[in-house]
PDB file of C-alpha atoms and ligand atoms in Angstrom:
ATOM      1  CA  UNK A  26      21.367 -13.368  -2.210  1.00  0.00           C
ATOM      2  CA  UNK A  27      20.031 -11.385   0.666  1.00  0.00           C
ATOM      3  CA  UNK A  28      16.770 -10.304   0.872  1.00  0.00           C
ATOM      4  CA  UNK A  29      15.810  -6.789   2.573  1.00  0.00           C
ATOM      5  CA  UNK A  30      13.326  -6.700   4.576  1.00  0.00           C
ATOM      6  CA  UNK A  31      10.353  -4.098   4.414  1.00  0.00           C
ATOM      7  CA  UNK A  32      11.288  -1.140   6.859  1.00  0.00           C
ATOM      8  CA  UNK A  33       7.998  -1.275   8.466  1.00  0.00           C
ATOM      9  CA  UNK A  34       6.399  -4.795   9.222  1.00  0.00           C
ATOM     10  CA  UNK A  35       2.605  -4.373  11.015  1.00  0.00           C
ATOM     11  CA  UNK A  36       1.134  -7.734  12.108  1.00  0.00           C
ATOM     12  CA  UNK A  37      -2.132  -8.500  13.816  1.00  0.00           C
ATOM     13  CA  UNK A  38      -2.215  -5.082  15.431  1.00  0.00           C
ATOM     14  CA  UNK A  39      -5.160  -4.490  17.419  1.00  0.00           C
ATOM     15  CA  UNK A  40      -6.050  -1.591  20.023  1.00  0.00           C
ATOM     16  CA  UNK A  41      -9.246  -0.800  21.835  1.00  0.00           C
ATOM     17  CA  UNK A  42     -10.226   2.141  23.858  1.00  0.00           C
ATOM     18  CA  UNK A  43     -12.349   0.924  26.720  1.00  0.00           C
ATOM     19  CA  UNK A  44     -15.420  -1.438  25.341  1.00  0.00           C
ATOM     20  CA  UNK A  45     -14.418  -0.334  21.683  1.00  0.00           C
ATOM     21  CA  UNK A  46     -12.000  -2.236  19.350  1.00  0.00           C
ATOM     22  CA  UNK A  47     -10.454   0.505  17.539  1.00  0.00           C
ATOM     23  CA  UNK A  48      -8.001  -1.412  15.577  1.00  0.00           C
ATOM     24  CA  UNK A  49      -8.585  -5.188  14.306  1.00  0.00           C
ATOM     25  CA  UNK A  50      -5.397  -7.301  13.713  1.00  0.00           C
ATOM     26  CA  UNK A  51      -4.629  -4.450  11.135  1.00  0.00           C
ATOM     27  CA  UNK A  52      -1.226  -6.260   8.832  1.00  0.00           C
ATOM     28  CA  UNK A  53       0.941  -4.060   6.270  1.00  0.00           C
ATOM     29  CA  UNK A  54       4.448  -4.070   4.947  1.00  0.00           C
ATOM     30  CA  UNK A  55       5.665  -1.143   3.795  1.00  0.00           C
ATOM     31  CA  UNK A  56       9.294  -1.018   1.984  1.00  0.00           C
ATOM     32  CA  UNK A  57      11.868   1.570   2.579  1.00  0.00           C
ATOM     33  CA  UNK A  58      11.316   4.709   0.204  1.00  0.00           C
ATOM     34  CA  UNK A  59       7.620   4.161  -0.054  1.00  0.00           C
ATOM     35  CA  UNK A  60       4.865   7.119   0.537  1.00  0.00           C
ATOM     36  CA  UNK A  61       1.618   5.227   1.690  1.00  0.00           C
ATOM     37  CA  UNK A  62      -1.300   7.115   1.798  1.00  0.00           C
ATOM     38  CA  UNK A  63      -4.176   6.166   4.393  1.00  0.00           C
ATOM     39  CA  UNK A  64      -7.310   7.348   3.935  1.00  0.00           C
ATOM     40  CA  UNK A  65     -11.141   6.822   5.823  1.00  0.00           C
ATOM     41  CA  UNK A  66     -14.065   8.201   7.250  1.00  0.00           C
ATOM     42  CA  UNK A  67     -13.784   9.825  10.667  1.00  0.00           C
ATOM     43  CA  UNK A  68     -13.623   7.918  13.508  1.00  0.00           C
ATOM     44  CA  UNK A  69     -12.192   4.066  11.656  1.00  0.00           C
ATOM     45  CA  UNK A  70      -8.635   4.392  14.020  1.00  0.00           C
ATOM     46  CA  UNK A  71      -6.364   6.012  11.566  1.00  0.00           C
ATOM     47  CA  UNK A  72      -4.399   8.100  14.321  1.00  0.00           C
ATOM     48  CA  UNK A  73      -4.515   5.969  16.087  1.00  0.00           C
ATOM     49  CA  UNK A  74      -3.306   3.639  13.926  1.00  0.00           C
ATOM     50  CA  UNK A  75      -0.328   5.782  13.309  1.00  0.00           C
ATOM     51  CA  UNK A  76       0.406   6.838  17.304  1.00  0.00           C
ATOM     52  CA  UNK A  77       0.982   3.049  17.935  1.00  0.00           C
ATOM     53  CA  UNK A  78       3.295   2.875  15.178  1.00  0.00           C
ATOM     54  CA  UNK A  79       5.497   5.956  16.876  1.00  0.00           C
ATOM     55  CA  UNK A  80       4.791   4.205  20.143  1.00  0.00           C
ATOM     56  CA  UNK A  81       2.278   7.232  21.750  1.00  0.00           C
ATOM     57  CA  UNK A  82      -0.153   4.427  22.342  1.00  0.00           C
ATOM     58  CA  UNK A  83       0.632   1.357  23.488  1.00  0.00           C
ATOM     59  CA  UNK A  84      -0.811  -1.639  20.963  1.00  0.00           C
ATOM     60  CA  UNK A  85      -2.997  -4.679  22.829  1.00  0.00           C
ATOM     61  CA  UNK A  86      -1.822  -7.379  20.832  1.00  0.00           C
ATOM     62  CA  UNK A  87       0.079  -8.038  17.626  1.00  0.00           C
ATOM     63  CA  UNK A  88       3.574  -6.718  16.650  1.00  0.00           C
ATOM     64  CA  UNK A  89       5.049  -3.437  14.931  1.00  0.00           C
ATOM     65  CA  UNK A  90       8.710  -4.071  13.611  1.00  0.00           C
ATOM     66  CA  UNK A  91      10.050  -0.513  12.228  1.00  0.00           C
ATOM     67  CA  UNK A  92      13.606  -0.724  11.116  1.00  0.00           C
ATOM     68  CA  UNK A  93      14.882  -3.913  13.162  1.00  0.00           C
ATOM     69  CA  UNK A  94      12.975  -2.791  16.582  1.00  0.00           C
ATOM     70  CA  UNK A  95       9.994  -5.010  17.304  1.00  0.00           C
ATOM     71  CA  UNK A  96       7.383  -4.448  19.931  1.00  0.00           C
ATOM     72  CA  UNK A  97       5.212  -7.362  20.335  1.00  0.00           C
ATOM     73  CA  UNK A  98       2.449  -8.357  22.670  1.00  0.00           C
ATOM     74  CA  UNK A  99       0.265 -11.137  22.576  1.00  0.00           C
ATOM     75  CA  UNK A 100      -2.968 -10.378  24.561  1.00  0.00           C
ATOM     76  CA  UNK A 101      -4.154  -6.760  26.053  1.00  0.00           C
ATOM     77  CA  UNK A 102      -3.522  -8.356  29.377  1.00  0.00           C
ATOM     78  CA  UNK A 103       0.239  -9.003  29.353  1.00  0.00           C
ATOM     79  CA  UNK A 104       2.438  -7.507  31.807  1.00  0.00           C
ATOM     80  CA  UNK A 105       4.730  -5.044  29.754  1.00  0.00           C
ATOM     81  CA  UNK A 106       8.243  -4.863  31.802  1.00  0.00           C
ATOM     82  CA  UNK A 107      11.297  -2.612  31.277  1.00  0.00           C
ATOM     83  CA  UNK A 108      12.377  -4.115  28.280  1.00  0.00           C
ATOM     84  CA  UNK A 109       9.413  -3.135  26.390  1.00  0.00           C
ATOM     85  CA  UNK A 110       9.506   0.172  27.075  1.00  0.00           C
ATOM     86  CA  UNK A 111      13.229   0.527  25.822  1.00  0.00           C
ATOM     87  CA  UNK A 112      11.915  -1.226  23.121  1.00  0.00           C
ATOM     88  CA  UNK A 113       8.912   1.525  22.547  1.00  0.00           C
ATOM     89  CA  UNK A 114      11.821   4.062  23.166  1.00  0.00           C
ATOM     90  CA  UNK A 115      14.206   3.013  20.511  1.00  0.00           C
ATOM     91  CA  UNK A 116      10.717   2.928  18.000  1.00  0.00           C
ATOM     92  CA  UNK A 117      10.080   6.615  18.865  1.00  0.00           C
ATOM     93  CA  UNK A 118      13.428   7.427  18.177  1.00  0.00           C
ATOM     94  CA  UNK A 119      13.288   5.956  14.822  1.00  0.00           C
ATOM     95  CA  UNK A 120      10.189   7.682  13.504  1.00  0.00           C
ATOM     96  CA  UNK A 121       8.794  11.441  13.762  1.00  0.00           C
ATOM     97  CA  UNK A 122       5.376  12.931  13.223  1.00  0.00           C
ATOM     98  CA  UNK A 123       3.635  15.570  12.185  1.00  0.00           C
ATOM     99  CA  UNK A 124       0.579  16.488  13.368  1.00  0.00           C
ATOM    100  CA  UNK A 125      -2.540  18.871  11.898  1.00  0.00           C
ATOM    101  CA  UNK A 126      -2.275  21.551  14.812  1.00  0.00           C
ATOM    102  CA  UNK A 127       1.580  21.788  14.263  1.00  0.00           C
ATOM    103  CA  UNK A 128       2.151  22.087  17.943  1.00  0.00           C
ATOM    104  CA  UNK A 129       5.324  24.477  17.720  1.00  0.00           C
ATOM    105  CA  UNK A 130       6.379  25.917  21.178  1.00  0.00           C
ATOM    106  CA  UNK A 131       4.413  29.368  20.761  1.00  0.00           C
ATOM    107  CA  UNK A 132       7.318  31.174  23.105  1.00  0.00           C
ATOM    108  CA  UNK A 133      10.221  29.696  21.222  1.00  0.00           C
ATOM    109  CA  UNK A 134      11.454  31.136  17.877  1.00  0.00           C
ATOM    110  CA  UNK A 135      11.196  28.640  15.104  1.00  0.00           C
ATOM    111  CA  UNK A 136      15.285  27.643  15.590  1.00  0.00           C
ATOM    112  CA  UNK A 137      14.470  27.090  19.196  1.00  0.00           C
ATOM    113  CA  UNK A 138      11.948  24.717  18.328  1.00  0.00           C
ATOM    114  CA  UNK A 139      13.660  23.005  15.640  1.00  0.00           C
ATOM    115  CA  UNK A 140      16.914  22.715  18.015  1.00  0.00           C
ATOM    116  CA  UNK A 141      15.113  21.771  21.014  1.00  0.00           C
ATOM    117  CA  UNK A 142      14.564  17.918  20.853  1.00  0.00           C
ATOM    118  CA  UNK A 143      18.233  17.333  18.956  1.00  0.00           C
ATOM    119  CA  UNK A 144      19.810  19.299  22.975  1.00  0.00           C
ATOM    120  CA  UNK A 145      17.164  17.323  25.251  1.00  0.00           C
ATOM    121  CA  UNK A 146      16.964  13.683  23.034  1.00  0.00           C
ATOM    122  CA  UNK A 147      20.140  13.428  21.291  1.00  0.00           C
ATOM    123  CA  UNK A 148      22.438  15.160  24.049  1.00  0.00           C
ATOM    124  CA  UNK A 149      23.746  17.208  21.060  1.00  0.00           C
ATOM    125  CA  UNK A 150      25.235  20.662  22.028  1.00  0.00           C
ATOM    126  CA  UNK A 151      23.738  23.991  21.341  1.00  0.00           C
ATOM    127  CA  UNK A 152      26.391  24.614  17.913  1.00  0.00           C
ATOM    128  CA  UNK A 153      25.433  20.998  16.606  1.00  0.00           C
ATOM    129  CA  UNK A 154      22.029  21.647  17.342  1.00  0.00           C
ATOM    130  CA  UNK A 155      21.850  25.268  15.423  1.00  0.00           C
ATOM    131  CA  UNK A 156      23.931  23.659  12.776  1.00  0.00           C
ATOM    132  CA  UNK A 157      21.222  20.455  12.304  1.00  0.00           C
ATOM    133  CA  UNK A 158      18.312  22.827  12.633  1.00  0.00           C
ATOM    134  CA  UNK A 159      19.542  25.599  10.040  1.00  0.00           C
ATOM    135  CA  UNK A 160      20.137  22.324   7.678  1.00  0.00           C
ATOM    136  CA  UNK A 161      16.472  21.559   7.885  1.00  0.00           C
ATOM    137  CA  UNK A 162      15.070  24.852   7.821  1.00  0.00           C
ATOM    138  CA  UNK A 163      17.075  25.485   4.732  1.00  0.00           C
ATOM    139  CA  UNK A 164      15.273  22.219   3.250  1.00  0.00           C
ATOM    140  CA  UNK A 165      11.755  23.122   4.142  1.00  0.00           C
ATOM    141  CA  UNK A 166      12.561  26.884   2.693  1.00  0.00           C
ATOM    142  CA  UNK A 167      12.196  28.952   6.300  1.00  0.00           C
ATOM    143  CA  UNK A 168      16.228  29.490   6.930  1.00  0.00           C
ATOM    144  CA  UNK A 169      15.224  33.168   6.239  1.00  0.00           C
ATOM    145  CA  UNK A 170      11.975  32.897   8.932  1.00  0.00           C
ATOM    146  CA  UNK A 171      14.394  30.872  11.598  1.00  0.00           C
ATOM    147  CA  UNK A 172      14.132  33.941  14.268  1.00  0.00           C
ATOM    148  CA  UNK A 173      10.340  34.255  14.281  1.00  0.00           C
ATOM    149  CA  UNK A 174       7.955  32.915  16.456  1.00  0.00           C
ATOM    150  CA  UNK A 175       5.342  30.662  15.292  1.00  0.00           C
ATOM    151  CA  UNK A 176       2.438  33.213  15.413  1.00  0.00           C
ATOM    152  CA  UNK A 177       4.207  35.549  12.732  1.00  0.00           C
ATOM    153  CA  UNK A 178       4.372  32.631  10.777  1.00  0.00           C
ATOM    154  CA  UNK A 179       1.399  31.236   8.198  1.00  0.00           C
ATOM    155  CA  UNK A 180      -0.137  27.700   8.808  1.00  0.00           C
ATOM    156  CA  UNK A 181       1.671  26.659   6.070  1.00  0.00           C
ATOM    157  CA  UNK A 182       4.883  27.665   7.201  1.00  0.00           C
ATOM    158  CA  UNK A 183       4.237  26.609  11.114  1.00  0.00           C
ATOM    159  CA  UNK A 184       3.691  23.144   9.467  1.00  0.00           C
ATOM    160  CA  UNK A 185       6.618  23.203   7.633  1.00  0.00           C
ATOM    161  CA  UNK A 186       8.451  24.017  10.683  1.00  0.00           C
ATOM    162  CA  UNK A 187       7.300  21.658  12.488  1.00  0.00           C
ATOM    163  CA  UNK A 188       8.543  18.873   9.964  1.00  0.00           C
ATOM    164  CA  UNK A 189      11.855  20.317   9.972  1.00  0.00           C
ATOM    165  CA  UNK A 190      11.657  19.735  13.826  1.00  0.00           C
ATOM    166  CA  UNK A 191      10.862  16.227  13.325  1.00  0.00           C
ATOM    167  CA  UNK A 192      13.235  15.807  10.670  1.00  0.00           C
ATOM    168  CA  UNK A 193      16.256  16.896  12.929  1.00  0.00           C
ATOM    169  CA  UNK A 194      16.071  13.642  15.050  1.00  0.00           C
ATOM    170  CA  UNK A 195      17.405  11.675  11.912  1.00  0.00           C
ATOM    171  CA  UNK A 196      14.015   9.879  11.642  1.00  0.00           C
ATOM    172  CA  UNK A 197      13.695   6.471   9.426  1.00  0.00           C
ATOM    173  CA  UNK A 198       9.950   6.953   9.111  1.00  0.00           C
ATOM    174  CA  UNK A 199       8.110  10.581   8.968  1.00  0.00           C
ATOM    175  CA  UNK A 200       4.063   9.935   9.925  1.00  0.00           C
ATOM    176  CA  UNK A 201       1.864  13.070   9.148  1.00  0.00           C
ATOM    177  CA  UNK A 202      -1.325  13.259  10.666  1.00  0.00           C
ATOM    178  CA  UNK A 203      -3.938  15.359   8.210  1.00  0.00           C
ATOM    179  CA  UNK A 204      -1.094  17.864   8.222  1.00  0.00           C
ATOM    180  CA  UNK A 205      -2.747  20.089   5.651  1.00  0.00           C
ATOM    181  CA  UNK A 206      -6.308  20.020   7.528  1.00  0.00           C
ATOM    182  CA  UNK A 207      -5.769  23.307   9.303  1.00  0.00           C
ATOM    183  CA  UNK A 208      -4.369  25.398   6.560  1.00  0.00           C
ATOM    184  CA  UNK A 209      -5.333  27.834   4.327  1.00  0.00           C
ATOM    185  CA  UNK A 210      -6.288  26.105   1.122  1.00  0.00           C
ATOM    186  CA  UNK A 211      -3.935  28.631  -0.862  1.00  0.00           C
ATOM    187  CA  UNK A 212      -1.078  26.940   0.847  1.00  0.00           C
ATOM    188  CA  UNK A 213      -1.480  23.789   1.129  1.00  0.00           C
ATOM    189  CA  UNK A 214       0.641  23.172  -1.681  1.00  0.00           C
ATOM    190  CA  UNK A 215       4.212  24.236  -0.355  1.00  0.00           C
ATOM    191  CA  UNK A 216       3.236  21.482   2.677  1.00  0.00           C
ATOM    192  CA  UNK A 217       2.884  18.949   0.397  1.00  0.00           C
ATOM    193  CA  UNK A 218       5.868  19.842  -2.076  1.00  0.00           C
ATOM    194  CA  UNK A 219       7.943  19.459   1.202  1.00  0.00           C
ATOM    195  CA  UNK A 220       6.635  15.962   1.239  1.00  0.00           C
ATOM    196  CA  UNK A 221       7.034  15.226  -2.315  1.00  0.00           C
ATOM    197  CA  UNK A 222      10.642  16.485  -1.641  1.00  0.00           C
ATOM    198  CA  UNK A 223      11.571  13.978   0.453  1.00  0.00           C
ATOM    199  CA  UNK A 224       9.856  10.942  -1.009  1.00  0.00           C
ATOM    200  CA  UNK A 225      12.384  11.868  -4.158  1.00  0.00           C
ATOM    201  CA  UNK A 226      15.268  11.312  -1.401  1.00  0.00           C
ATOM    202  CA  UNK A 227      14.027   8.308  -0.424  1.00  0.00           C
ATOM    203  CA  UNK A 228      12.280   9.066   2.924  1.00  0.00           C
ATOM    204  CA  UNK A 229       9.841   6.617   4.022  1.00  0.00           C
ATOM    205  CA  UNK A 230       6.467   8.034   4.631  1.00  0.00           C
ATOM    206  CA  UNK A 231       2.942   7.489   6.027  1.00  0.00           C
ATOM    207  CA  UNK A 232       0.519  10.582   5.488  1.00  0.00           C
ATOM    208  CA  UNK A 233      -2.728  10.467   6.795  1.00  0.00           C
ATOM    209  CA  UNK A 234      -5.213  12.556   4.475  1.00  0.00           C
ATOM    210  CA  UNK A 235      -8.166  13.951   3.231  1.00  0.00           C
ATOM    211  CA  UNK A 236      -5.918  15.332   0.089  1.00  0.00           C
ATOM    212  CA  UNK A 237      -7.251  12.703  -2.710  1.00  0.00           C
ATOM    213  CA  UNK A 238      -5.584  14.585  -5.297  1.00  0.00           C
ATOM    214  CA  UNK A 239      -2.349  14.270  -3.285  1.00  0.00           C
ATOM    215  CA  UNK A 240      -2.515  10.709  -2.281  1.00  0.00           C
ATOM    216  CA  UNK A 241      -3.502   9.549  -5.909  1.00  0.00           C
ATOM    217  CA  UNK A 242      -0.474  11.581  -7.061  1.00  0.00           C
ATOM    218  CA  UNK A 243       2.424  11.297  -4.913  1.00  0.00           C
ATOM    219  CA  UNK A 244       1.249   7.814  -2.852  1.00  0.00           C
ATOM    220  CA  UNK A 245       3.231   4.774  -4.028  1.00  0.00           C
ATOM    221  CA  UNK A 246       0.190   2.937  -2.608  1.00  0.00           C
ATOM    222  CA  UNK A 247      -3.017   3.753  -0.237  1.00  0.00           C
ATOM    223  CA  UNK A 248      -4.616   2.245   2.433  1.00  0.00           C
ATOM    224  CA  UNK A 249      -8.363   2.576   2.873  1.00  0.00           C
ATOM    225  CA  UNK A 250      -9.682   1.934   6.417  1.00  0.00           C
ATOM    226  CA  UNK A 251     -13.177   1.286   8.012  1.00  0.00           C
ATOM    227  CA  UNK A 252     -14.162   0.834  11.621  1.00  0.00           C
ATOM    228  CA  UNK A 253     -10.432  -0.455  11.928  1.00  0.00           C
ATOM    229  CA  UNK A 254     -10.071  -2.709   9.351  1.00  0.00           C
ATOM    230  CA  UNK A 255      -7.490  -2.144   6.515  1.00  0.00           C
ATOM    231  CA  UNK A 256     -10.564  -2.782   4.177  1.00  0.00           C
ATOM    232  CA  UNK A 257      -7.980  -2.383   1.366  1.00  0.00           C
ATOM    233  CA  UNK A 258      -4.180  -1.739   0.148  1.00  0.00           C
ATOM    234  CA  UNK A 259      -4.012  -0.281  -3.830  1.00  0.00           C
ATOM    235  CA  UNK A 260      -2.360   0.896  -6.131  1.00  0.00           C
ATOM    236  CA  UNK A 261      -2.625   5.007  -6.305  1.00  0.00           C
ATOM    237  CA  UNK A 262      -4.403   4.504  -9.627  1.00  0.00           C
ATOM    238  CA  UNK A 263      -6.463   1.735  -9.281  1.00  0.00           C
ATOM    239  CA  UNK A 264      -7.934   2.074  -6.201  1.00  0.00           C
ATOM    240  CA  UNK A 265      -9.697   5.254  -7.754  1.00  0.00           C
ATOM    241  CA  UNK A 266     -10.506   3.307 -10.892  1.00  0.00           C
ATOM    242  CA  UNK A 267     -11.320   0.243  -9.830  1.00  0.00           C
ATOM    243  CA  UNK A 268     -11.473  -0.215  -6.268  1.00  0.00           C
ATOM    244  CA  UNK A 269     -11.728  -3.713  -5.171  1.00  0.00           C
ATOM    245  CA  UNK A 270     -14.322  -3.565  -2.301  1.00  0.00           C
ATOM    246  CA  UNK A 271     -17.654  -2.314  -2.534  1.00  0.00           C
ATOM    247  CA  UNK A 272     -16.662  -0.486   0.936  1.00  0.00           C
ATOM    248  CA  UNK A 273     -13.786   1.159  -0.725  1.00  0.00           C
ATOM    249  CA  UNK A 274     -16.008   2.127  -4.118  1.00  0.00           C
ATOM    250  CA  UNK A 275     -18.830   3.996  -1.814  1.00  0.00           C
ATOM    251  CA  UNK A 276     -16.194   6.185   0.436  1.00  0.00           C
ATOM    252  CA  UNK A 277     -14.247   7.404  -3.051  1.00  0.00           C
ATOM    253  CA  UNK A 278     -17.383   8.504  -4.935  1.00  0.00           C
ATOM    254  CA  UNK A 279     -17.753  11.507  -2.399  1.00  0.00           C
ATOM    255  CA  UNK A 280     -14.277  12.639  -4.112  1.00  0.00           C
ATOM    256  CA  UNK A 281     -15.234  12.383  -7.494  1.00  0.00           C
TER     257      UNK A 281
HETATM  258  N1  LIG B  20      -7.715   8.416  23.746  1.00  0.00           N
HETATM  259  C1  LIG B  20      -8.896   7.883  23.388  1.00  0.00           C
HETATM  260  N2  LIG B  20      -9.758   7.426  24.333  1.00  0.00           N
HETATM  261  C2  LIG B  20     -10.936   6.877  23.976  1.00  0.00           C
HETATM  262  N3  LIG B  20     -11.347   6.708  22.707  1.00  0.00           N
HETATM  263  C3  LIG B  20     -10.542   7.150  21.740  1.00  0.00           C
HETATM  264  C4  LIG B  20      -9.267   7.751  22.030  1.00  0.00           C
HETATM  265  N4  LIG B  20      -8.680   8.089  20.851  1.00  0.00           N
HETATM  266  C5  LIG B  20      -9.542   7.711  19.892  1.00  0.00           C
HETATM  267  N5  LIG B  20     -10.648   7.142  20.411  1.00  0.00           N
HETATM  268  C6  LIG B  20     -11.779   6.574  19.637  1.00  0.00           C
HETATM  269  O1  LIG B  20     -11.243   5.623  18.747  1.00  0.00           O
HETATM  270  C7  LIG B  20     -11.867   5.693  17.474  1.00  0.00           C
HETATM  271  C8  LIG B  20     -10.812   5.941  16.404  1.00  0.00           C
HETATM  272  O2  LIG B  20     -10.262   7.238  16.597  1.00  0.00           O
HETATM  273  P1  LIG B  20      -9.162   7.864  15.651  1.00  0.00           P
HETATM  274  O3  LIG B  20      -8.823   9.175  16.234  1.00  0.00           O
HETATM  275  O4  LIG B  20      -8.073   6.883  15.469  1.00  0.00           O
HETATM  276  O5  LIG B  20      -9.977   8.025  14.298  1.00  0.00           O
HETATM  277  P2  LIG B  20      -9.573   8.770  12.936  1.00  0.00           P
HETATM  278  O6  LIG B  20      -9.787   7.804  11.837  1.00  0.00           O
HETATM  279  O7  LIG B  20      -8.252   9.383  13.088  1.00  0.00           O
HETATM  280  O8  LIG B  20     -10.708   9.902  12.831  1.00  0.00           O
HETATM  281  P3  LIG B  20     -10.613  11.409  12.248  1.00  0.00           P
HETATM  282  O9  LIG B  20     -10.647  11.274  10.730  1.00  0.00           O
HETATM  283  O10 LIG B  20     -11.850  12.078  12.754  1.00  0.00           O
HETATM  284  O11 LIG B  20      -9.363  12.028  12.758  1.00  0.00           O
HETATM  285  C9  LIG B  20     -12.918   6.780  17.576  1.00  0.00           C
HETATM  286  O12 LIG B  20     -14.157   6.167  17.839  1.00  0.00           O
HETATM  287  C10 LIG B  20     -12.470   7.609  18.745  1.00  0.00           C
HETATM  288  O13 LIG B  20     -13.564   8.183  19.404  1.00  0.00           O
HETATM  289 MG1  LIG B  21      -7.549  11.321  13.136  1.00  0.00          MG
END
């Protein structure tokens, strides 16, 4: 019988910035479908984390295999030729992200910006792009909103914008970076739904958050990082109850 392999494989993946090592030989699997939840105290290299895994920042050593592509590198110093950045190329392609500040082109209506990367990336032509992007604004509810610009839209409506954006590249993996952070509490809510959404249709996910509530709920599992260490990987529920590491057990009891 054939065995599938997880979508995401992380092994050994380390990164520093200058003198600091921000990420140390961090390993996870992480199965097709799944919602992973990572969670820390500021500063322990959890965007990071996620803008190697999209490729933004180039890892030092270790490898990242998302969906068959494999970037790989066995010491900071190693030359990286051509072929590795096709290979960091074909990783973007295959995962989008979200990010807290939404980023939406401010002079672009929200179907501009939702039809802009499928044109410029995906060489698609301006009917097949309105036709992908009205698909996804449809899903994240804003089909209605698709001729305003962002600043006539709420932060909770920007964001949800801007995942329809990354969803119209067709990625494998969606990573959200504290995408609720800048929002008004009151609608925070219709963010996450969009997320809970698309776990139910199987979309892989990795959500970086503060939302405790959220990640206990809707992760399959969480990560909990310190100073670049995944200190530990646990079930939704029993990381909360029961945490294994003392680490863990003193970061949770500000959220309770
Ligand atoms: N481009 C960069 N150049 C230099 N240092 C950086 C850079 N990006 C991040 N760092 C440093 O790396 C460490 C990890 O940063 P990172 O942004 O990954 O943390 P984080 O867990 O996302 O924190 P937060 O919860 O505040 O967003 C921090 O000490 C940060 O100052
Ligand atoms: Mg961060």
């Amino acid at each position: 019988m054939e065995t599938k392999l997880p979508l995401i494989q992380v092994k050994d993946l380390s990164k520093h910035y200058r003198e600091d090592l921000v990420l140390k030989k961090v390993s996870v699997h992480i199965e097709e479908g799944d919602l992973v939840s990572i969670i820390g105290p500021s500063g322990c290299g959890k965007s990071t984390f996620l803008r190697c895994l999209n490729g933004m920042e180039i890892l030092d050593s270790g490898s990242i295999q998302i969906d068959g592509v494999t970037l790989s590198r066995r010491h900071p110093g190693e030359r990286l030729g051509a072929k590795f950045h096709k290979k960091a190329h074909d990783l973007r392609q295959r995962v989008g992200m979200v990010f807290q500040s939404f980023n939406l082109f401010p002079h672009k209506t929200l179907l501009q910006n939702v039809m802009m990367a499928p044109m410029i990336v995906q060489n698609k032509s301006v009917e097949e792009a309105e036709f992908v992007a009205l698909k996804f604004l449809d899903k994240v509810g804003l089909k209605q909103f698709s001729d305003r610009y962002p600043a006539y839209l709420s932060g909770g409506q920007q964001q949800r914008g801007a995942i329809a954006r990354a969803l119209a590249l067709s990625p494998k993996v969606m990573l959200y970076d504290e995408p609720t952070s800048a929002i008004d509490p009151a609608r925070v809510n219709e963010v996450l739904d969009v997320m809970r959404d698309l776990d139910k249709e199987g979309m892989t996910q990795i959500i970086v958050t503060h939302e405790m509530r959220f990640a206990k709920d809707a992760s399959d599992y969480i990560i909990y990082m310190e100073q670049g260490e995944f200190i530990e990987i646990s079930d939704e529920d029993e990381i909360f109850i029961s945490p294994k590491d003392e680490r863990t057990r003193r970061f949770l009891k500000n959220f309770i």
